[in-house]
Structure formats: C-alpha cells, structure tokens
PDB file of N, CA and C in Angstrom:
ATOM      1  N   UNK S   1       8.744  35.762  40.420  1.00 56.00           N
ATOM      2  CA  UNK S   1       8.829  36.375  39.125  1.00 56.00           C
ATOM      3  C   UNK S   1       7.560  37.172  38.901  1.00 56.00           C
ATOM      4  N   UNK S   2       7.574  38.555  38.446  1.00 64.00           N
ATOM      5  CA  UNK S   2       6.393  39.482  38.518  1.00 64.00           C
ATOM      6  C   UNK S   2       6.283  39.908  36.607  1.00 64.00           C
ATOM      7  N   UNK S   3       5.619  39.851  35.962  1.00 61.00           N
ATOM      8  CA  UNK S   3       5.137  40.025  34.703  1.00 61.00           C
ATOM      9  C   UNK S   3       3.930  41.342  34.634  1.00 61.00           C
ATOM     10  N   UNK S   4       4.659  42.050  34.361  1.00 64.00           N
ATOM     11  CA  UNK S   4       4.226  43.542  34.414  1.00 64.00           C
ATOM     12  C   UNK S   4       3.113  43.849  33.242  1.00 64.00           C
ATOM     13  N   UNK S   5       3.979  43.478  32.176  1.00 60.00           N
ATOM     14  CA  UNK S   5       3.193  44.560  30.837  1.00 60.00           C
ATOM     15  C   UNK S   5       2.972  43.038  29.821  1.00 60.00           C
ATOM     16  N   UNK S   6       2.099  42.361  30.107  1.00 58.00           N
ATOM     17  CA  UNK S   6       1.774  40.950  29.534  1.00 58.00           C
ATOM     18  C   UNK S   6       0.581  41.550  28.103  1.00 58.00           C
ATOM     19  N   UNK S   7      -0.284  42.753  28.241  1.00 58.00           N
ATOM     20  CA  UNK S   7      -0.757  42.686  27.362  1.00 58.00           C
ATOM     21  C   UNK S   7      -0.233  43.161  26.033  1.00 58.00           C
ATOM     22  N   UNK S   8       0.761  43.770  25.760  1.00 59.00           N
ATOM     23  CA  UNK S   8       1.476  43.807  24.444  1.00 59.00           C
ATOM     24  C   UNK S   8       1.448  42.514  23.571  1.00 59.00           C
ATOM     25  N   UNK S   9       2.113  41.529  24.725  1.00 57.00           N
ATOM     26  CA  UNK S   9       2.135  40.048  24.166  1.00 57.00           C
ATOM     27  C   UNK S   9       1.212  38.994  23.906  1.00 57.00           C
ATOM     28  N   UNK S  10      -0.008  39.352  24.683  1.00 58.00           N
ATOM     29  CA  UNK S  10      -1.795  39.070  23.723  1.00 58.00           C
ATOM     30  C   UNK S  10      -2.205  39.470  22.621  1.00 58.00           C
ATOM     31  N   UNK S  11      -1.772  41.130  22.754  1.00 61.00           N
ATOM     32  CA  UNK S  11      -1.921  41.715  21.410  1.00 61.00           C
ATOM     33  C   UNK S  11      -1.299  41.386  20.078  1.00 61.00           C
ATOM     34  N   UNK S  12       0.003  40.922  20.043  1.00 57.00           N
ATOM     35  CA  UNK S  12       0.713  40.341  19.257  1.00 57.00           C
ATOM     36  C   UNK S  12       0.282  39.108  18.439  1.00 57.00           C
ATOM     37  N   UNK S  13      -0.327  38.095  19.698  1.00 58.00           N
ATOM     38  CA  UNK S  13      -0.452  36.976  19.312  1.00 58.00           C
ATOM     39  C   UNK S  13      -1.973  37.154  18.831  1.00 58.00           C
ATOM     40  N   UNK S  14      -2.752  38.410  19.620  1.00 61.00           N
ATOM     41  CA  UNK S  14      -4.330  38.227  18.526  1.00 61.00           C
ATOM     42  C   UNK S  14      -3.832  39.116  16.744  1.00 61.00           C
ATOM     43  N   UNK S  15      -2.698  39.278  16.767  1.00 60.00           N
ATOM     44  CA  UNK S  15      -2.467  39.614  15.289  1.00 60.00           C
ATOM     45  C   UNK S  15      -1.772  38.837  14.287  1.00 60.00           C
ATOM     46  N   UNK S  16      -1.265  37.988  15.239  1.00 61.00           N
ATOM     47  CA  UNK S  16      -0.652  37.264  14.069  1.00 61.00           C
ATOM     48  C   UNK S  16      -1.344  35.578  14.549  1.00 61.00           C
ATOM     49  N   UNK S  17      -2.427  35.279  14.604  1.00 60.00           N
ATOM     50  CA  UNK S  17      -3.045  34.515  14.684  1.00 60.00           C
ATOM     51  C   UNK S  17      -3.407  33.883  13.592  1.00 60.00           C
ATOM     52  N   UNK S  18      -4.100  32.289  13.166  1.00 66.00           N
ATOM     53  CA  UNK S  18      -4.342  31.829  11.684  1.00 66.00           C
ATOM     54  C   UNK S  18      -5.687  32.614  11.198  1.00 66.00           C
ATOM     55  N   UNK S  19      -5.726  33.143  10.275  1.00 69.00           N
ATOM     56  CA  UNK S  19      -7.024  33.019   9.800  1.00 69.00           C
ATOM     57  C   UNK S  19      -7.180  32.729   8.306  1.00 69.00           C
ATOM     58  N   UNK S  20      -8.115  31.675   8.174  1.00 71.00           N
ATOM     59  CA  UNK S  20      -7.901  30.822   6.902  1.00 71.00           C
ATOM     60  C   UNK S  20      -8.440  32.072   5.617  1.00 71.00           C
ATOM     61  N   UNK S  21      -7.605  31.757   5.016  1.00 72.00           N
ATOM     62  CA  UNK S  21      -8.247  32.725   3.273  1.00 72.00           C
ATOM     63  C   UNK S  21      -9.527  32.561   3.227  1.00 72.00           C
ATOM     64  N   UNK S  22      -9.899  33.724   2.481  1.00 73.00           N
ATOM     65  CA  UNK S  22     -11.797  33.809   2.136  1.00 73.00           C
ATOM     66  C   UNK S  22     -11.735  33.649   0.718  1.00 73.00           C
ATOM     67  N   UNK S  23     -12.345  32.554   0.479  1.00 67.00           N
ATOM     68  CA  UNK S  23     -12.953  32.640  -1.126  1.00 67.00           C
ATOM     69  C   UNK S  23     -13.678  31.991  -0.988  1.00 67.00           C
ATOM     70  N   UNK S  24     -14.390  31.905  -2.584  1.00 63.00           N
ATOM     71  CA  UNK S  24     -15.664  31.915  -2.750  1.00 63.00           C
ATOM     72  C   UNK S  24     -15.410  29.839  -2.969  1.00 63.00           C
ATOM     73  N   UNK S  25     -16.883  29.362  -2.874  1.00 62.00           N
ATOM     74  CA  UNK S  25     -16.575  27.848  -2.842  1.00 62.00           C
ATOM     75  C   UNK S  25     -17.503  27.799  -4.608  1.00 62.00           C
ATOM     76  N   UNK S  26     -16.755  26.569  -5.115  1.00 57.00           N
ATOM     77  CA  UNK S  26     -17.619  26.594  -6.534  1.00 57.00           C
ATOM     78  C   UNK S  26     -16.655  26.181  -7.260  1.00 57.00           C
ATOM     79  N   UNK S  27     -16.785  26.095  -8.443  1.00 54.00           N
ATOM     80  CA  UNK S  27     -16.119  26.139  -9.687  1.00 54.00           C
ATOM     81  C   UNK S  27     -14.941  27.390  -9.530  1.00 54.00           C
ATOM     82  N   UNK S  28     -14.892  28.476  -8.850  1.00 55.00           N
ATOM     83  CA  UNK S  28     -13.287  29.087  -9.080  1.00 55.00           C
ATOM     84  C   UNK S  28     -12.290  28.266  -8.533  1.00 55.00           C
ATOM     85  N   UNK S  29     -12.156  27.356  -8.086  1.00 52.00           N
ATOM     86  CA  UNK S  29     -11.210  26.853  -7.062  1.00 52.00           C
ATOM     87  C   UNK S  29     -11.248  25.583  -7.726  1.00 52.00           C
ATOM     88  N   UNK S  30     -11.177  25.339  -9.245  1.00 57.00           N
ATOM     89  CA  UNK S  30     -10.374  24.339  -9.659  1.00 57.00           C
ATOM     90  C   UNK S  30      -9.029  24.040  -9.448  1.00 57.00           C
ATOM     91  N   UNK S  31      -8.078  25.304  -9.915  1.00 69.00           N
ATOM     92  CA  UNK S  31      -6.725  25.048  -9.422  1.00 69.00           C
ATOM     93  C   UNK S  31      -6.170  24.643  -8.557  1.00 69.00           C
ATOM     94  N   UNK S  32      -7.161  24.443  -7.173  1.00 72.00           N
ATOM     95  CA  UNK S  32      -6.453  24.038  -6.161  1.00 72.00           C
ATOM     96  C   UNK S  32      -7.302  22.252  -5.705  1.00 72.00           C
ATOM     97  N   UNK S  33      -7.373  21.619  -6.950  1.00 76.00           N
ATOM     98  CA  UNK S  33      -7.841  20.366  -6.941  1.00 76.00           C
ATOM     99  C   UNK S  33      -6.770  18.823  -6.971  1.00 76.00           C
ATOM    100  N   UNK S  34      -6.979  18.103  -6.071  1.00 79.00           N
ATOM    101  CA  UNK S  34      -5.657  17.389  -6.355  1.00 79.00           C
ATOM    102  C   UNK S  34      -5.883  16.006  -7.683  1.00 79.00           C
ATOM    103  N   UNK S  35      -4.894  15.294  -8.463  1.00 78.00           N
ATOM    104  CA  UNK S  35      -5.271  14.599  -9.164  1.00 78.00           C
ATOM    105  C   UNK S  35      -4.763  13.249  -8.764  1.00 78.00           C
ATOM    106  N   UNK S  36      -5.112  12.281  -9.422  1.00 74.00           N
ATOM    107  CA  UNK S  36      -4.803  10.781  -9.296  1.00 74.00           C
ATOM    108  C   UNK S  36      -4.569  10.225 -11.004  1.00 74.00           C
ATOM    109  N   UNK S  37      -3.382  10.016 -11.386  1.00 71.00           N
ATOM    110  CA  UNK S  37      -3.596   8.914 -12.701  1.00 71.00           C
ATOM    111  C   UNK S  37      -3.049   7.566 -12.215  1.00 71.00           C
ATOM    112  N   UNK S  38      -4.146   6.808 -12.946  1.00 68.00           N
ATOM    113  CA  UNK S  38      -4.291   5.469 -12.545  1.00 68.00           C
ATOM    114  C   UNK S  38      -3.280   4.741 -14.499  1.00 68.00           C
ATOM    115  N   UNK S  39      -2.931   3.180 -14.043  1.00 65.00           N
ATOM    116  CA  UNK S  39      -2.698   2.920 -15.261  1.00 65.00           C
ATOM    117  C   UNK S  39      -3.690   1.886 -15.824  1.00 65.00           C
ATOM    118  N   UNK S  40      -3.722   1.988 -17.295  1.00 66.00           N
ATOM    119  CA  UNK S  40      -5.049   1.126 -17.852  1.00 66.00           C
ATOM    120  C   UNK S  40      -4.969   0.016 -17.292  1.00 66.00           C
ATOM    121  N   UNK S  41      -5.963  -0.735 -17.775  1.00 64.00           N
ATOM    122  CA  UNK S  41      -6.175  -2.071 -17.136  1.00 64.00           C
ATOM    123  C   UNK S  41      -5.133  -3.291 -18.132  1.00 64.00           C
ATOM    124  N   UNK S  42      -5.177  -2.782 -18.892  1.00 63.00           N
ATOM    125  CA  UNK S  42      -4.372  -3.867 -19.539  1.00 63.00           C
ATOM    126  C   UNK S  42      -2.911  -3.851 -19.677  1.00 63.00           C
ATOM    127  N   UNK S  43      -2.140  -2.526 -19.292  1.00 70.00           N
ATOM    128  CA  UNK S  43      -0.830  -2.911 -18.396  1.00 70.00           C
ATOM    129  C   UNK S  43      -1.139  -3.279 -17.605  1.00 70.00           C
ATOM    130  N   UNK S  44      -2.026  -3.585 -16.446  1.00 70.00           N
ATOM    131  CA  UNK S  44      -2.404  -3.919 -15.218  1.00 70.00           C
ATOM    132  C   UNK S  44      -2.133  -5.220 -15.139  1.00 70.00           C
ATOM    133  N   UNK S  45      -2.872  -5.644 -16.388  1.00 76.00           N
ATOM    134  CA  UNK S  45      -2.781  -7.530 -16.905  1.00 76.00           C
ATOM    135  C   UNK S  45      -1.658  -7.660 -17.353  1.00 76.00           C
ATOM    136  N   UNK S  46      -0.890  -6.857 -17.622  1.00 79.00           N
ATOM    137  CA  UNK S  46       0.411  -7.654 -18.678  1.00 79.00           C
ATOM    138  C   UNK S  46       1.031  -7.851 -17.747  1.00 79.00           C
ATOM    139  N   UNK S  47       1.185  -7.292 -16.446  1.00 81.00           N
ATOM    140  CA  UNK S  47       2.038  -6.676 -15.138  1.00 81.00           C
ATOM    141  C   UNK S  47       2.221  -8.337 -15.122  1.00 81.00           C
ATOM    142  N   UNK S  48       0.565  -8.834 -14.536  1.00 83.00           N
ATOM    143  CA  UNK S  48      -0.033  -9.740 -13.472  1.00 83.00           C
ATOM    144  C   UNK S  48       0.668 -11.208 -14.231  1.00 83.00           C
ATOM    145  N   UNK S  49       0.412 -10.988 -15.775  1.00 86.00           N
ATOM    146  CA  UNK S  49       0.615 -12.306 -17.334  1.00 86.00           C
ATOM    147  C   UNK S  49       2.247 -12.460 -16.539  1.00 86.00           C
ATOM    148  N   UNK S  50       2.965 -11.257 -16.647  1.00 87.00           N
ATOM    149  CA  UNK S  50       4.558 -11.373 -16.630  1.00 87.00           C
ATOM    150  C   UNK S  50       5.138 -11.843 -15.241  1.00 87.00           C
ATOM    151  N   UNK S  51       4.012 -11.983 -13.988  1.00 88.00           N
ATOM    152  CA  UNK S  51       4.788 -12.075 -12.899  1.00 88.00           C
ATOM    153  C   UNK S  51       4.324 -13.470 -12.922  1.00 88.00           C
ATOM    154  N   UNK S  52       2.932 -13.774 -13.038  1.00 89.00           N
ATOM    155  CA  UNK S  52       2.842 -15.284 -13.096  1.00 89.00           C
ATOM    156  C   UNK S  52       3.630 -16.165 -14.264  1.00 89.00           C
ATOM    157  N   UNK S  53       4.423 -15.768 -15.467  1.00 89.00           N
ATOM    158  CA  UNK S  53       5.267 -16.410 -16.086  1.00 89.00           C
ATOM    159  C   UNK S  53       6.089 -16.810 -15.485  1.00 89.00           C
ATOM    160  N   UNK S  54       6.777 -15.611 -14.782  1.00 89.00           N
ATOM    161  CA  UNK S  54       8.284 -15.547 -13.344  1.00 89.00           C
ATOM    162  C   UNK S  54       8.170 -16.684 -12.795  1.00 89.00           C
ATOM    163  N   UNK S  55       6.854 -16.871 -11.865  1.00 87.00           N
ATOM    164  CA  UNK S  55       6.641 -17.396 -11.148  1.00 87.00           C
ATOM    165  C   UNK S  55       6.970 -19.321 -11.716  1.00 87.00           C
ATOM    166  N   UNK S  56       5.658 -19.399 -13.145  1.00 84.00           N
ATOM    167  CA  UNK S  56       6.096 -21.019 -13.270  1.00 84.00           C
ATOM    168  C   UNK S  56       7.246 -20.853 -14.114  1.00 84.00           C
ATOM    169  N   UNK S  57       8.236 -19.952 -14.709  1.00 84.00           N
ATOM    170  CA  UNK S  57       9.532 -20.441 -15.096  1.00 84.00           C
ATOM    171  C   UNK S  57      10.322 -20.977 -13.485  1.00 84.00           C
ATOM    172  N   UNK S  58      10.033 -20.238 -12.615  1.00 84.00           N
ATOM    173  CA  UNK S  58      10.874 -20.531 -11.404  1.00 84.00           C
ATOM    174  C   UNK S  58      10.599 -21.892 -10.794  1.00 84.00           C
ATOM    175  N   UNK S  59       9.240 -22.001 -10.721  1.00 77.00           N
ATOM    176  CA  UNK S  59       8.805 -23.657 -10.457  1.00 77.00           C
ATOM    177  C   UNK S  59       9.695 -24.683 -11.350  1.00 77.00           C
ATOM    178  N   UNK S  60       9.331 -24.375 -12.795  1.00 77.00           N
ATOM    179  CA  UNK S  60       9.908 -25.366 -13.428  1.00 77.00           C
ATOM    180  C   UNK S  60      11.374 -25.571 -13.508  1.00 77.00           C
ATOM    181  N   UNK S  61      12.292 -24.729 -13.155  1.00 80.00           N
ATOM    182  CA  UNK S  61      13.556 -24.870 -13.319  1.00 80.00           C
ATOM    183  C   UNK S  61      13.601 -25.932 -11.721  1.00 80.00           C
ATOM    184  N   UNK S  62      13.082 -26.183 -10.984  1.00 81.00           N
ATOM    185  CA  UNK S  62      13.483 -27.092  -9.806  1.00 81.00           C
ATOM    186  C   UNK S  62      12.703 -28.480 -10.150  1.00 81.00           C
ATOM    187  N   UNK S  63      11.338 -28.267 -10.822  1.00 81.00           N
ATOM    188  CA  UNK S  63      11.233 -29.583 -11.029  1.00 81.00           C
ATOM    189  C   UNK S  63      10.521 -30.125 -12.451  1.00 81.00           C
ATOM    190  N   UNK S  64      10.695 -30.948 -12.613  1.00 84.00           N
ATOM    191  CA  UNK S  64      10.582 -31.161 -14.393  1.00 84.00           C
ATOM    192  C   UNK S  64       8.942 -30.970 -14.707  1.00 84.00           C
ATOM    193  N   UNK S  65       8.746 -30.938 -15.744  1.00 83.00           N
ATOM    194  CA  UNK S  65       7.259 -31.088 -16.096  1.00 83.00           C
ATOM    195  C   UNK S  65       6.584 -32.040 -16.034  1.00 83.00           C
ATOM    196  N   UNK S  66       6.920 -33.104 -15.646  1.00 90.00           N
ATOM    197  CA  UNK S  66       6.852 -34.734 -15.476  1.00 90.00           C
ATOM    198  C   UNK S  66       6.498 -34.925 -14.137  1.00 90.00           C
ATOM    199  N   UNK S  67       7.338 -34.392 -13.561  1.00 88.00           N
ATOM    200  CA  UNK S  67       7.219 -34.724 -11.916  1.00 88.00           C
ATOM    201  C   UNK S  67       5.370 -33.545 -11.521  1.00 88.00           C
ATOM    202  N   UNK S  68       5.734 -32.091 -12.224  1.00 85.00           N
ATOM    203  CA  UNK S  68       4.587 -31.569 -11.694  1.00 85.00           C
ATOM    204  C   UNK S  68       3.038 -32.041 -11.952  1.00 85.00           C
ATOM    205  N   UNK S  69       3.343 -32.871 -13.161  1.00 91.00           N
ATOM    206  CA  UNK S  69       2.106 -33.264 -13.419  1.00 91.00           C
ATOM    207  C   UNK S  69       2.108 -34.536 -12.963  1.00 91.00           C
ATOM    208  N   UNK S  70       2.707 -35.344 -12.403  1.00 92.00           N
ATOM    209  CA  UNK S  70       2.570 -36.637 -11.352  1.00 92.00           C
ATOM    210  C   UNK S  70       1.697 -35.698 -10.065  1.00 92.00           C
ATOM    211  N   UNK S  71       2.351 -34.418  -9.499  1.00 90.00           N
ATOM    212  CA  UNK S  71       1.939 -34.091  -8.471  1.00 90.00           C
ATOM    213  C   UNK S  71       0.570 -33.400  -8.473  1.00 90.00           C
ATOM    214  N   UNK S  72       0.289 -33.077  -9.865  1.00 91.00           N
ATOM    215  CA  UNK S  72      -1.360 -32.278 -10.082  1.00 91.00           C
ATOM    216  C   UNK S  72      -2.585 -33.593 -10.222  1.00 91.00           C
ATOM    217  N   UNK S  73      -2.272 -34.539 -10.837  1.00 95.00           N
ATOM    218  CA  UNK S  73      -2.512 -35.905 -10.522  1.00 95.00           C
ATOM    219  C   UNK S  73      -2.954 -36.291  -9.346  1.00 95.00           C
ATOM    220  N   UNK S  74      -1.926 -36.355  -8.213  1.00 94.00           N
ATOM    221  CA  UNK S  74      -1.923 -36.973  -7.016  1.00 94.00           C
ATOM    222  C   UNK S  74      -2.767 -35.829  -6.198  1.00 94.00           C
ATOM    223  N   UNK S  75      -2.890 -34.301  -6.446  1.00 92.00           N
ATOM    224  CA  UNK S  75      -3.399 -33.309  -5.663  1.00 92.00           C
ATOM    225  C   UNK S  75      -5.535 -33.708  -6.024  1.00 92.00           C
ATOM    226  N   UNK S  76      -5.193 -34.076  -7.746  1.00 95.00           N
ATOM    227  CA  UNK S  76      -6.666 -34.071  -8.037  1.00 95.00           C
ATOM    228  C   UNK S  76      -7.670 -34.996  -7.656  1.00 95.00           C
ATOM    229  N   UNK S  77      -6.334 -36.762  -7.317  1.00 95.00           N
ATOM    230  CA  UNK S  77      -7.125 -37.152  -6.615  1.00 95.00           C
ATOM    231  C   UNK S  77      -7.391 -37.691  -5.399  1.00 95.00           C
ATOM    232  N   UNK S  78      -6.434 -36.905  -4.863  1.00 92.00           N
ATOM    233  CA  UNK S  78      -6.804 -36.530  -3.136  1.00 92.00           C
ATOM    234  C   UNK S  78      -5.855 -37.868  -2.673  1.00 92.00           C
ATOM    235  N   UNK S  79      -4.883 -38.469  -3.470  1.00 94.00           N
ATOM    236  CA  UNK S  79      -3.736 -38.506  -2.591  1.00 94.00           C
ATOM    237  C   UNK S  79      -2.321 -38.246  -2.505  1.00 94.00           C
ATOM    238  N   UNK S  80      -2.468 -37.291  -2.758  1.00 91.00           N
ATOM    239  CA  UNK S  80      -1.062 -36.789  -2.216  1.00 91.00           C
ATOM    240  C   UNK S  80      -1.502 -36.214  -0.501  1.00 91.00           C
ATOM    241  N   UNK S  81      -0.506 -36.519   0.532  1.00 91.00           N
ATOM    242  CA  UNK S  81      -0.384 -35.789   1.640  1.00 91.00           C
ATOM    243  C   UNK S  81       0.998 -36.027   1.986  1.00 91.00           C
ATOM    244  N   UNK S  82       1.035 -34.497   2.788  1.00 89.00           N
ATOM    245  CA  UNK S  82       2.678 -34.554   3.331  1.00 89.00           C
ATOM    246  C   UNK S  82       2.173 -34.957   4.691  1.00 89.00           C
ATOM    247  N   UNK S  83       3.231 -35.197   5.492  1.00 92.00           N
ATOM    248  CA  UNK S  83       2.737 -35.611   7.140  1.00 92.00           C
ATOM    249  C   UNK S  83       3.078 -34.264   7.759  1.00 92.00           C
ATOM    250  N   UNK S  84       2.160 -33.593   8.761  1.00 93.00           N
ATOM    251  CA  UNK S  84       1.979 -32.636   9.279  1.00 93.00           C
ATOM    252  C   UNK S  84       4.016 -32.390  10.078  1.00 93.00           C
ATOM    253  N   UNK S  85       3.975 -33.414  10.605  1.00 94.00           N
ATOM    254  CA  UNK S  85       5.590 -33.446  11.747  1.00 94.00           C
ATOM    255  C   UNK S  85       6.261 -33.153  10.204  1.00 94.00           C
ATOM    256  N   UNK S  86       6.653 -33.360   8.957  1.00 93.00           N
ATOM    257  CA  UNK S  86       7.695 -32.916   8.226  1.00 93.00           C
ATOM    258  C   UNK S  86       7.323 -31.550   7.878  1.00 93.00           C
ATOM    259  N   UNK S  87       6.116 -30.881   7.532  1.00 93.00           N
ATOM    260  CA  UNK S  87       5.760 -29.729   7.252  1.00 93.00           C
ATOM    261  C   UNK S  87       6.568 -28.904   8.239  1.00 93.00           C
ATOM    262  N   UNK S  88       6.775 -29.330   9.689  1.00 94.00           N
ATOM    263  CA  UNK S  88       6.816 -28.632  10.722  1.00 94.00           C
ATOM    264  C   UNK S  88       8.329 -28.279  10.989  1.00 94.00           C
ATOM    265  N   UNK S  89       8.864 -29.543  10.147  1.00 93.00           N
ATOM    266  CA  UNK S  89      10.470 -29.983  10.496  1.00 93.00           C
ATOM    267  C   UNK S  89      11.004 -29.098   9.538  1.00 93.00           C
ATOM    268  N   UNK S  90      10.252 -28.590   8.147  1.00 91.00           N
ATOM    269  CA  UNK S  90      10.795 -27.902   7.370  1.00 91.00           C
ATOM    270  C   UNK S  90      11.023 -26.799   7.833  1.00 91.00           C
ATOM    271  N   UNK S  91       9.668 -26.208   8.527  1.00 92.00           N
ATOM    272  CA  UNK S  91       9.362 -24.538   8.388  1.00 92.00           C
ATOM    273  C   UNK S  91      10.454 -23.922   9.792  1.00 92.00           C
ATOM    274  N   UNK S  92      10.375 -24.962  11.095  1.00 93.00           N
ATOM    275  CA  UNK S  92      11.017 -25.027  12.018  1.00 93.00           C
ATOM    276  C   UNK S  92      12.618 -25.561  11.755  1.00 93.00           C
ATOM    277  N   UNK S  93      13.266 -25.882  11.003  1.00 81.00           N
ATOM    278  CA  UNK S  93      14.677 -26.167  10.145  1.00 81.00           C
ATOM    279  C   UNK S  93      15.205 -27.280  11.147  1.00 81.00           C
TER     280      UNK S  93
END
C-alpha cells in the first residue's frame, strides 16, 4: 500500500486540533463556577431523631420493654453472654 499525498491530512488535523479558549483568569469568570447546597444542620438532626425512633419502635415491637431492660441490666453488669458456637449457628443458619 503506497500513500502518496499524506500531507493534506496533517494539515487538516493541525487545524482542527484542541485549543483551549483564552480568557482572562480573575473575577470575570464567575459564571463558570460550580455550586454545592448543603442542608442545615438541624434537618440533618431531625433526619438522624426520626431514623433512630424507626429504629427503637422496631426493637420494641419484638420485644417488650421489660425484657429490654432485664437485658440492659444483664449487659451493665457484665453478665449476659451468648456462647460464641450459637452466634455462629445463627449467622451460618
């Protein structure tokens, strides 16, 4: 294969090549600034108030308020333990 007249097709490509826009750097080139809105902090908290409600309504519907505080009891004073082989029997089914 013989390629005769290759420089047309250099020429082409040195014209339509990138060349980045010229402007000036500073304060004109606000418009092209990107933004971020964040939300206050205290929807932030109501978010966090409403998921941890979720959370102990969901606890408490499985076990009474009676039983959890037998078990905050037994956690505070260091005896409650599960045996490692049932932990294992659970997670493994």
């Amino acid at each position: 294969m013989e390629i005769n007249k290759y420089g047309s097709v250099m020429s082409a490509y040195a014209k339509t090549a990138y060349e980045p826009p010229k402007t000036k750097r500073g304060s004109a080139n606000v418009k092209n600034t990107d933004t971020a809105v964040f939300s206050s902090a205290s929807k932030a908290e109501g978010a966090v108030a409403g998921a941890k409600a979720s959370v102990k309504n969901t606890v408490e519907s499985f076990a009474s308020p009676k039983t959890i505080a037998a078990l905050k009891s037994m956690i505070a004073d260091g005896s409650y333990d599960i045996p490692a082989e049932s932990v294992a029997a659970s997670i493994l089914g």
